[in-house]
Coordinates of C-alpha atoms in Angstrom, one line a residue:
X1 CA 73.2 -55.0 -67.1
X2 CA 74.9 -52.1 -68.7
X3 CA 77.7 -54.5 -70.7
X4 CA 74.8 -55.5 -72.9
X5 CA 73.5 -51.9 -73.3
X6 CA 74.2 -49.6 -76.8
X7 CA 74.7 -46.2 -75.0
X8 CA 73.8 -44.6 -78.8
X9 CA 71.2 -46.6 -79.2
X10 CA 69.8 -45.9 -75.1
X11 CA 70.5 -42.3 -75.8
X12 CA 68.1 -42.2 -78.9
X13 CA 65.3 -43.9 -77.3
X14 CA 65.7 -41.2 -74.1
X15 CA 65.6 -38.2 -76.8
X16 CA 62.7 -40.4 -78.3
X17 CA 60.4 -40.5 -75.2
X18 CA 61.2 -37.5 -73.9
X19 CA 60.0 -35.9 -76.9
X20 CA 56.8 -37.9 -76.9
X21 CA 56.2 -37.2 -73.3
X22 CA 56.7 -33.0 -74.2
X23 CA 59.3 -32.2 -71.7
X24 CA 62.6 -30.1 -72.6
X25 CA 65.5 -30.9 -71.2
X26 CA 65.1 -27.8 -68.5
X27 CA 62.0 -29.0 -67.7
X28 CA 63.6 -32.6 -66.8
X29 CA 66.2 -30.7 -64.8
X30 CA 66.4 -31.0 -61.1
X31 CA 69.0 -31.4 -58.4
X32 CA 70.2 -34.9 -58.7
X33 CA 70.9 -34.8 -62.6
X34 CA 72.1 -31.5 -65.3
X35 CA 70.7 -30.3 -68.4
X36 CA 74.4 -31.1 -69.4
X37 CA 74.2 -34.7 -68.2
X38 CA 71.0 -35.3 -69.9
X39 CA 72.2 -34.3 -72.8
X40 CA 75.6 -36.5 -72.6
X41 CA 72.9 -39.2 -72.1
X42 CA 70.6 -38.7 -75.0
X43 CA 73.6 -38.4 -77.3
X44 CA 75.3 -41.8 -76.0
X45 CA 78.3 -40.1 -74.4
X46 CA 80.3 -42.9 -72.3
X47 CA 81.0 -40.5 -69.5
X48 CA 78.0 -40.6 -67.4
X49 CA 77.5 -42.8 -64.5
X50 CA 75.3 -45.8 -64.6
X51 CA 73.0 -44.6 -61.5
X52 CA 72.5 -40.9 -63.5
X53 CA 71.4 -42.6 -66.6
X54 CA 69.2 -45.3 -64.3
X55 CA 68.0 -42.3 -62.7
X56 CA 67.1 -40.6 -65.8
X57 CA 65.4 -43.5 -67.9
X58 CA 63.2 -45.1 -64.7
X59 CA 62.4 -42.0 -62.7
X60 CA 61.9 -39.2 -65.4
X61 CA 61.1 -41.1 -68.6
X62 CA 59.6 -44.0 -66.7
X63 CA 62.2 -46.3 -69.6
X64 CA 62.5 -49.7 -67.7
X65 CA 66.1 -50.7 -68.8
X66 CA 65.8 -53.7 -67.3
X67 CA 64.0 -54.6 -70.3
X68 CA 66.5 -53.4 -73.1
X69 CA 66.3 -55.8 -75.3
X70 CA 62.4 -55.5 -75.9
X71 CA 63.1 -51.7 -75.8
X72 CA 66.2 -52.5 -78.7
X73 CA 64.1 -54.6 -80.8
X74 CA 61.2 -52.5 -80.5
X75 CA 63.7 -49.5 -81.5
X76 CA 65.5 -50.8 -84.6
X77 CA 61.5 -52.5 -85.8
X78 CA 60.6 -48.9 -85.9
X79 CA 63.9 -47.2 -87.8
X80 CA 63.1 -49.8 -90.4
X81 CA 59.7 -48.5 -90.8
X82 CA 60.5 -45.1 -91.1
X83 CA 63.8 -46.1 -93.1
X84 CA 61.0 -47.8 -95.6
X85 CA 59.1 -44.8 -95.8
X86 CA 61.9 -42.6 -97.0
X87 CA 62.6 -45.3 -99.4
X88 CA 59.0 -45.0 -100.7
X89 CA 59.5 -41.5 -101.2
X90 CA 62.8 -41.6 -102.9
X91 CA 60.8 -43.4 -105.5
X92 CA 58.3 -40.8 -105.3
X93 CA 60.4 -38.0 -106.4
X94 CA 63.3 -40.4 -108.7
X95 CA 60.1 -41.0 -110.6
X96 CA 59.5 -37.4 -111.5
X97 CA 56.8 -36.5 -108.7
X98 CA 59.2 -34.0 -106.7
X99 CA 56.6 -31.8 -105.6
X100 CA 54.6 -34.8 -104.3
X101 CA 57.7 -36.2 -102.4
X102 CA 57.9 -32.5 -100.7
X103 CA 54.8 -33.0 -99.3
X104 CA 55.7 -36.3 -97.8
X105 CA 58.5 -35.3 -96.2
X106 CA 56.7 -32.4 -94.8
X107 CA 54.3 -34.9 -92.8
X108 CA 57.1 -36.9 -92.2
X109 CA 58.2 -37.8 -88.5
X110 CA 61.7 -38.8 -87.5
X111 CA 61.0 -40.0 -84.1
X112 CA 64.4 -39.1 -82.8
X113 CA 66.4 -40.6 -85.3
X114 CA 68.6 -37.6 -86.4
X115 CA 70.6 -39.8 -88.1
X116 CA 68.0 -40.2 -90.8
X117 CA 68.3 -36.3 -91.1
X118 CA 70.8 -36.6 -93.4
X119 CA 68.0 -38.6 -96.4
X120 CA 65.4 -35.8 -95.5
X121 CA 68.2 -32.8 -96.7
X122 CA 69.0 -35.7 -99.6
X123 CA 65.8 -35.9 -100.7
X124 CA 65.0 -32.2 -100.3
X125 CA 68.0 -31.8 -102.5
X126 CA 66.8 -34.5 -105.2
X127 CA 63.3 -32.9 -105.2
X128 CA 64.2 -28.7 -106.0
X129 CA 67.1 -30.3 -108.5
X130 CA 64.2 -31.8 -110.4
X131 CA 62.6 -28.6 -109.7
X132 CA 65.5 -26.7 -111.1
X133 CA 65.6 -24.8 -107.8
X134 CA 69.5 -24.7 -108.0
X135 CA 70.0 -22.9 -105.1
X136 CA 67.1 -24.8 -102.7
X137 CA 68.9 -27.9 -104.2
X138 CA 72.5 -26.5 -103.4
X139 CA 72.0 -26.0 -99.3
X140 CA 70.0 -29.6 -99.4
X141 CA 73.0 -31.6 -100.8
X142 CA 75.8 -29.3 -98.6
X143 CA 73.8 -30.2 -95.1
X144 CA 73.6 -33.7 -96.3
X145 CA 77.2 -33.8 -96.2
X146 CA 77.4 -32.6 -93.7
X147 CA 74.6 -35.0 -91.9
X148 CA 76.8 -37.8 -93.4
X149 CA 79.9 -36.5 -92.0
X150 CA 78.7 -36.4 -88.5
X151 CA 77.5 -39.7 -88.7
X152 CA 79.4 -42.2 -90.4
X153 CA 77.1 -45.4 -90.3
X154 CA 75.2 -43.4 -93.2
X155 CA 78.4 -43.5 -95.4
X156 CA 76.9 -46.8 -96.7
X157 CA 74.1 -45.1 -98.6
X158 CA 76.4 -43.4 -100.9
X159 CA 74.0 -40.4 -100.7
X160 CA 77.3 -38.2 -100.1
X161 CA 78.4 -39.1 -103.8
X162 CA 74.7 -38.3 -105.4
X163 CA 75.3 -34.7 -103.7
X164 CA 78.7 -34.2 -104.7
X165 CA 77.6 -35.1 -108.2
X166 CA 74.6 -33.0 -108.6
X167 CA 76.5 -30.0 -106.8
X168 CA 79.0 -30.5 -109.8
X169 CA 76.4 -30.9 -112.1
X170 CA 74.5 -27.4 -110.8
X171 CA 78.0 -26.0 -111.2
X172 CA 78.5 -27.1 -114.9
X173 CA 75.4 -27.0 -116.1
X174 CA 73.5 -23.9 -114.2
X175 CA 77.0 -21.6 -113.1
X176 CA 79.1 -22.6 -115.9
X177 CA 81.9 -23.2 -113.8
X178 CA 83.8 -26.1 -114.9
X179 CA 86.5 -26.0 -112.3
X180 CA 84.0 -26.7 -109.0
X181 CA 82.0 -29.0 -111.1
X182 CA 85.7 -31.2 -111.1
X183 CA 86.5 -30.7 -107.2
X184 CA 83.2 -32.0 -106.6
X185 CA 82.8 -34.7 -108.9
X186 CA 85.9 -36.2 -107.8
X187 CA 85.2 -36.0 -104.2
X188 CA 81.9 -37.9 -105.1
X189 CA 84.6 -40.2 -106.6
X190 CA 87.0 -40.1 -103.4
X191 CA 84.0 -41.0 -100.7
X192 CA 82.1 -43.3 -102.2
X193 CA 81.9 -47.2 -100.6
X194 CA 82.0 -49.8 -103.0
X195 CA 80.6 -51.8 -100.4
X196 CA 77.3 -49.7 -100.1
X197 CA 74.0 -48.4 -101.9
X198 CA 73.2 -47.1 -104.9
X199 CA 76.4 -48.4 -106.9
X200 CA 74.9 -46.7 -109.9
X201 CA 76.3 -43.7 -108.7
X202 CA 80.0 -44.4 -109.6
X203 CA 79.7 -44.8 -113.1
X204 CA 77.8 -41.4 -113.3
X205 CA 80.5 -39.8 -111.4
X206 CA 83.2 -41.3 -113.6
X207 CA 81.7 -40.3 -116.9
X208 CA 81.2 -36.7 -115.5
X209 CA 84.5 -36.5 -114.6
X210 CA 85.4 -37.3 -118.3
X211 CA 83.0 -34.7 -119.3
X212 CA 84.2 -32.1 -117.5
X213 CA 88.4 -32.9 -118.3
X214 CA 87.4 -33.5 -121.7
X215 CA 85.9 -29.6 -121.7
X216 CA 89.1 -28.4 -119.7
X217 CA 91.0 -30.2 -122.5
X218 CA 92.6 -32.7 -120.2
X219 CA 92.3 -35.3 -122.8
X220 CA 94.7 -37.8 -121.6
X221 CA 93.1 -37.8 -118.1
X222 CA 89.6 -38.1 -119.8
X223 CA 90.7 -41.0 -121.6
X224 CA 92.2 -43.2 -118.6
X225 CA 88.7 -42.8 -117.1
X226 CA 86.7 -43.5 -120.3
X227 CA 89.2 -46.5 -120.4
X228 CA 88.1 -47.5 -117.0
X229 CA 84.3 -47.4 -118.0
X230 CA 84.9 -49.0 -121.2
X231 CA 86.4 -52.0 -119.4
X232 CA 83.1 -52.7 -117.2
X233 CA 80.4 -51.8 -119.6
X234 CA 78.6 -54.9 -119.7
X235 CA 78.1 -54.4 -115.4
X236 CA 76.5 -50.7 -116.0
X237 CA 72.9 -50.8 -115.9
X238 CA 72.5 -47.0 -116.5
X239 CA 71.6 -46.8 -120.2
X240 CA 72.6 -43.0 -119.6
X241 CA 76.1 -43.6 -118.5
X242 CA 76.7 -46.4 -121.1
X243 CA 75.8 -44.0 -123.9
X244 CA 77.6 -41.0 -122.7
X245 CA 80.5 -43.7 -122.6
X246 CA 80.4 -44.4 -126.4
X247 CA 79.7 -40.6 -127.2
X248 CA 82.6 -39.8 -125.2
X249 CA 85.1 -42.1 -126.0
X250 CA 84.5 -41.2 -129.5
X251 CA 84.9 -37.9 -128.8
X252 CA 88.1 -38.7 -127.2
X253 CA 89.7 -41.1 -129.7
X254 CA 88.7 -38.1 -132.3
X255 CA 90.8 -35.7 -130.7
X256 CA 93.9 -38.4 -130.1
X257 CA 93.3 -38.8 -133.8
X258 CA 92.6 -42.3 -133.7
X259 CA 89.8 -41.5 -136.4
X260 CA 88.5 -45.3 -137.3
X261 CA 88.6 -46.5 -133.8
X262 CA 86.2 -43.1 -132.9
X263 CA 84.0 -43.9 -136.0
X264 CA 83.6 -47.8 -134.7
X265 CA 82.8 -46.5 -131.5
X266 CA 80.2 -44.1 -132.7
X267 CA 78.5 -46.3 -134.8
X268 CA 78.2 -48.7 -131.6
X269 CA 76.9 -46.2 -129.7
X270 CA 74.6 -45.2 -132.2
X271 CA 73.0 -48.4 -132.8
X272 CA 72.5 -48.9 -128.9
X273 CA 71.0 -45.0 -128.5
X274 CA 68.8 -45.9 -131.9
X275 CA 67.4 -49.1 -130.7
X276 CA 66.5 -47.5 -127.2
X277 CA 65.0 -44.6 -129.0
X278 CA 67.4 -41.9 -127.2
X279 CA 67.4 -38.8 -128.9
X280 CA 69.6 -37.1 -126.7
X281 CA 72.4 -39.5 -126.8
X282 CA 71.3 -40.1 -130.8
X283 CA 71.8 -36.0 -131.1
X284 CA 75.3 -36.4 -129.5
X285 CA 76.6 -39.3 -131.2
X286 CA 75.8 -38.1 -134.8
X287 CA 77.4 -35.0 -134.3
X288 CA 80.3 -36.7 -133.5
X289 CA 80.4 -38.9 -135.8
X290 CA 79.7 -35.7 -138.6
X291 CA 83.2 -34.1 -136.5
X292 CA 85.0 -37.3 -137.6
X293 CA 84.2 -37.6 -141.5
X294 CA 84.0 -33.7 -141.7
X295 CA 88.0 -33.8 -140.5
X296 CA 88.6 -36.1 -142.8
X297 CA 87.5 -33.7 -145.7
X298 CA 84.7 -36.7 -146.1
X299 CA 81.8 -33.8 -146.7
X300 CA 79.0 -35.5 -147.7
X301 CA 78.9 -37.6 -145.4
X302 CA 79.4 -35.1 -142.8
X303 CA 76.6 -32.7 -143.8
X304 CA 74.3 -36.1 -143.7
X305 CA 75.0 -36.6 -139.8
X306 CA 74.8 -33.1 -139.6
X307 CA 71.4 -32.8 -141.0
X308 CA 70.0 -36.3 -139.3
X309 CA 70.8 -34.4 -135.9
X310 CA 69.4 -31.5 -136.8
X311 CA 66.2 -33.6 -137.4
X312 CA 66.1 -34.5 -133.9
X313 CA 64.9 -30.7 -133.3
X314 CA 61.5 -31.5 -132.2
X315 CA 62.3 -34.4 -129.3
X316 CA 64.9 -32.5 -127.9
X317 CA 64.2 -29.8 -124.9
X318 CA 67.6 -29.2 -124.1
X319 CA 68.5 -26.8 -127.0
X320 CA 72.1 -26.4 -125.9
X321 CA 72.8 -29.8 -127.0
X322 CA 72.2 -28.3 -130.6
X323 CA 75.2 -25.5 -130.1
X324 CA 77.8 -28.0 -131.2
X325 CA 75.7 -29.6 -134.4
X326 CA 74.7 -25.5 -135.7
X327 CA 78.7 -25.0 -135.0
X328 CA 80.0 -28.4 -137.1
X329 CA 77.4 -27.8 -139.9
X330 CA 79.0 -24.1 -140.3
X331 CA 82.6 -24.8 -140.3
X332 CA 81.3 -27.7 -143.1
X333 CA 79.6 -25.1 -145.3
X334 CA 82.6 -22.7 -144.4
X335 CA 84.8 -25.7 -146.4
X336 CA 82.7 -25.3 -149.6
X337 CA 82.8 -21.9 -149.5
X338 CA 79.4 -21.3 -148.8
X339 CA 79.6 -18.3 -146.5
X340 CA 75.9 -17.1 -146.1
X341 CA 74.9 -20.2 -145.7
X342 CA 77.7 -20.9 -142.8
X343 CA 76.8 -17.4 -141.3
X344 CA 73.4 -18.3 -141.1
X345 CA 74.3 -21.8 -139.0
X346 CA 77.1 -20.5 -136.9
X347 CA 74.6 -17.4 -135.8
X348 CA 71.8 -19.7 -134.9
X349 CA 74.7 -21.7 -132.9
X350 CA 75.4 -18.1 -131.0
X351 CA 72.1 -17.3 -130.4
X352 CA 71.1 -20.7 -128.7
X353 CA 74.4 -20.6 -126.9
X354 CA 73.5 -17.0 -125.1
X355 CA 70.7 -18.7 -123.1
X356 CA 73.1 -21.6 -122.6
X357 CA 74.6 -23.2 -119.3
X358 CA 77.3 -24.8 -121.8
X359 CA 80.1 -21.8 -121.8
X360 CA 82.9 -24.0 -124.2
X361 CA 80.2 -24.9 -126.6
X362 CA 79.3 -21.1 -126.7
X363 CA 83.0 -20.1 -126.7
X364 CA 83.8 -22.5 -129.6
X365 CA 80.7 -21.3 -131.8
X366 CA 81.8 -17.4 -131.6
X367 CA 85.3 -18.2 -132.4
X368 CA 83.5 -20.4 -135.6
X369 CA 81.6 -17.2 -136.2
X370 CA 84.7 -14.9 -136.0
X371 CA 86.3 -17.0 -138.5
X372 CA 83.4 -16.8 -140.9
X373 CA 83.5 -13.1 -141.1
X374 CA 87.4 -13.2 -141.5
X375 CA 86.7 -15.7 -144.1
X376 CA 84.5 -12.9 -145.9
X377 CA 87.8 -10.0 -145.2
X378 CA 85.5 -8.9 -142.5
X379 CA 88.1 -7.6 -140.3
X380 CA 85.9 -5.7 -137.7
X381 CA 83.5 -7.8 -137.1
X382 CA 85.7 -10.7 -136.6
X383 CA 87.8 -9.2 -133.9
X384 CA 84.9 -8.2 -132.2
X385 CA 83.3 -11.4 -132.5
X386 CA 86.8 -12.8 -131.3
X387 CA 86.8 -10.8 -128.4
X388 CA 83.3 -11.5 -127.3
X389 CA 84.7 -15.3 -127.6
X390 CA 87.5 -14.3 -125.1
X391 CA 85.7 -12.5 -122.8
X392 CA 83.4 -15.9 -122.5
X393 CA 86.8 -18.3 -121.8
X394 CA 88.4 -15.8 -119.4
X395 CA 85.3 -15.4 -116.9
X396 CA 85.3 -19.7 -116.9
X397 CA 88.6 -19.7 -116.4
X398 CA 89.0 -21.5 -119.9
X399 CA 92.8 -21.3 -120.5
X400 CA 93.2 -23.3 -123.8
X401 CA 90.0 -21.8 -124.9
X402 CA 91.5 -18.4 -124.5
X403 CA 95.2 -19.3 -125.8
X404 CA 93.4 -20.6 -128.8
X405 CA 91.4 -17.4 -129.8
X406 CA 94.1 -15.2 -128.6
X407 CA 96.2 -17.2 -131.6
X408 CA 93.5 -15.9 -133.9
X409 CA 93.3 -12.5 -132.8
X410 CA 97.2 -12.2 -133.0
X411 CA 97.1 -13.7 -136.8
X412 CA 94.7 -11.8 -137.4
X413 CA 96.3 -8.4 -136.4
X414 CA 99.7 -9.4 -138.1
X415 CA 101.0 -7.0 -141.0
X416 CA 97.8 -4.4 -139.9
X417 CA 98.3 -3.6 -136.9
X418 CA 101.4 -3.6 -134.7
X419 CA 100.5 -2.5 -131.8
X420 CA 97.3 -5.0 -131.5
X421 CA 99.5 -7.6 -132.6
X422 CA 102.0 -7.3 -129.9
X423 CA 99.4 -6.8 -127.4
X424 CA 97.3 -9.7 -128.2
X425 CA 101.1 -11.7 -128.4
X426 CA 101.6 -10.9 -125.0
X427 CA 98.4 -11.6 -124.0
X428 CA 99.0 -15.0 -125.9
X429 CA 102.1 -15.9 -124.1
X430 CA 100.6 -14.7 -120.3
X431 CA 97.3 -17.1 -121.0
X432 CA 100.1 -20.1 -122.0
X433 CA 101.9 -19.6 -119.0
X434 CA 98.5 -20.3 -116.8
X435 CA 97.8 -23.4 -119.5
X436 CA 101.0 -24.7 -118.3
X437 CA 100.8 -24.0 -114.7
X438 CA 96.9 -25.4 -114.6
X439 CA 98.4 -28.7 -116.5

């Protein structure tokens, strides 16, 4: 009889019933069978004899294991059920009702199967992310690794992956730190089964990762994933993720100076983000695009994408995304020699960026800002600005960012004030030695 029996799946009905019956394990204690065995036999341990676990299931549980295979069916027609219940709940809270799915999973029962621990801490997690309860969020998605770790029948879910990617996306977007947000996005990368759920969650992964090596200046490495992505666009169903591709291939091909291969791609992408009425991606992509023409000393029609973005003011909540646009449009009117008028952009770039998760767009707008007042023979206030600028890439950790400013602060100092100027060069040459060691 016992050939045919699952001892996991035994155990899990034992813990079950004795739960519905309201013993403890003490309680259940006596001389003929151990708190220690009962346990071994409620977590499907192979080491217990067949008379103990006989014993335990007829006589104290009153389980008749002669009729397993009722009991089995019976068992996995009820996981289903509550496994359909969590699904109906997911969809509660991935449809914006996060406070509602809370009080779901509040009245909801387990009935013994801890494995499905691991979706309640998920979905915990999901709901205080959309409640921008970072931290409530954070513990959720570490004890659903955890849950997933301990039992590896739930790797198929891919709910590991979500975790890892919203814990690099609290990291990015909430701590500003662009180094964890990495680690964890490509361990998201690392565990999820392309044979599993939720296969959506890849190509979110993979376009964070390029996000996050484009911001560390990694652009090579961002590229071969962008590359990856751009191959299997037509199989992403994420409108999100096939946006963000466009946007940051563009981006990419920008920097590699491959300037009418990143203006074909943003037009693409802004055709697609126009149609589908995504200001967001819309935002993005026109800003890019702006980058791109204003690089090319094409100014007109820079300030026109420049200005079409900054249009977008009103369907936008996420103001950060406007950093980069305020930042562009200054350096533009810093080209005609329009210095109030850059001042004025570049400081509303600041100002927005203060309040912002988005530490390299913030870095690169006080560096623009610096520049304007050296532009104007503002010596002062450009160092300090610089400095301020520094201060923001050293606490990330934002090597290039740092090398780079340090560069101006060194020009800057050159032929007024030696002792600066060697300072800031040595400065310079320790903050290359970490770009070269992090690379």
């Amino acid at each position: 009889m016992f050939d045919q029996i699952n001892l996991k799946e035994l155990g899990n009905m034992c813990r079950r019933k004795r739960k519905e019956l309201g013993f403890t394990m003490e309680e259940l204690e006596d001389e003929q069978i151990s708190v220690s065995t009962i346990s071994n036999i409620e977590r499907g341990v192979p080491i217990v004899s067949h008379q103990k676990i006989e014993y335990y299931c007829v006589h104290k549980l009153k389980l008749n294991i002669s009729d397993y295979n009722q009991l089995s069916q019976q068992e996995r027609k009820l996981k289903l059920e509550k496994e359909e219940e969590l699904w109906f709940i997911e969809r509660l809270i991935e449809q914006g009702n996060p406070d509602e799915g809370l009080t779901e999973l509040k009245k909801f029962n387990l009935s013994g199967f801890r494995e499905l621990e691991a979706m309640i801490f998920y979905l915990k997690g999901r709901a205080y992310y959309y409640k921008n309860q970072w931290e409530q969020a954070r513990k959720n998605f570490l004890r659903t690794i955890e849950f997933v770790d301990k039992y590896p029948q739930i790797g198929k879910s891919n709910i590991a992956s979500i975790c890892y990617n919203d814990l690099g996306r609290i990291n990015f977007f909430y701590y500003g730190n662009l180094k964890n947000a990495l680690q964890y996005t490509e361990l998201g990368i690392s565990c999820f089964n392309p044979d599993g759920e939720r296969y959506h969650i890849l190509y979110t992964l993979k376009i964070c990762q390029v996000l996050y090596l484009e911001k560390l200046n990694r652009i090579q490495d961002a590229y071969q994933t962008v590359k990856e992505l751009w191959k299997c666009l037509d199989q992403i169903d994420y409108l999100d993720v096939v946006l963000n591709t466009y946007e940051m291939r563009a981006k990419l091909l920008f920097k590699m100076k491959r300037f009418d291969d990143a203006i074909y791609t943003a037009k693409k992408g802004l055709e697609i983000s126009t149609l589908n009425k995504s200001p967001e991606r819309t935002l993005e992509l026109i800003t890019t695009l702006g980058s791109i023409y204003l690089k090319l000393n094409q100014l007109n029609n820079a300030e026109k994408c420049f200005l079409e973005g900054l249009n977008l003011k009103n369907q936008i909540a996420k103001k950060y995304l406007f950093i980069t646009t305020f930042t562009q449009i200054g350096i533009l009117y810093m080209k005609k020699k329009q210095f109030e008028k850059a001042q004025s952009y570049l400081k509303v770039a600041v100002e927005i960026g203060q309040k912002s998760p988005d530490v390299v767009r913030y870095a690169q707008s006080l560096t623009e800002l610096g520049v304007c007042h050296l532009a104007q023979h503002d010596i002062s206030k450009a160092s300090d600005i610089f400095l301020q600028a520094l201060s923001v890439a050293k606490n990330h950790s934002l090597y290039y960012k740092a090398s780079q400013i340090l560069t101006k602060l060194t020009k800057l100092w050159e032929h007024r004030d030696e002792e600066k100027f060697n300072m800031y060069m040595a400065e310079l040459f320790r903050f290359n030695l970490l770009l070269d060691e992090e690379q």
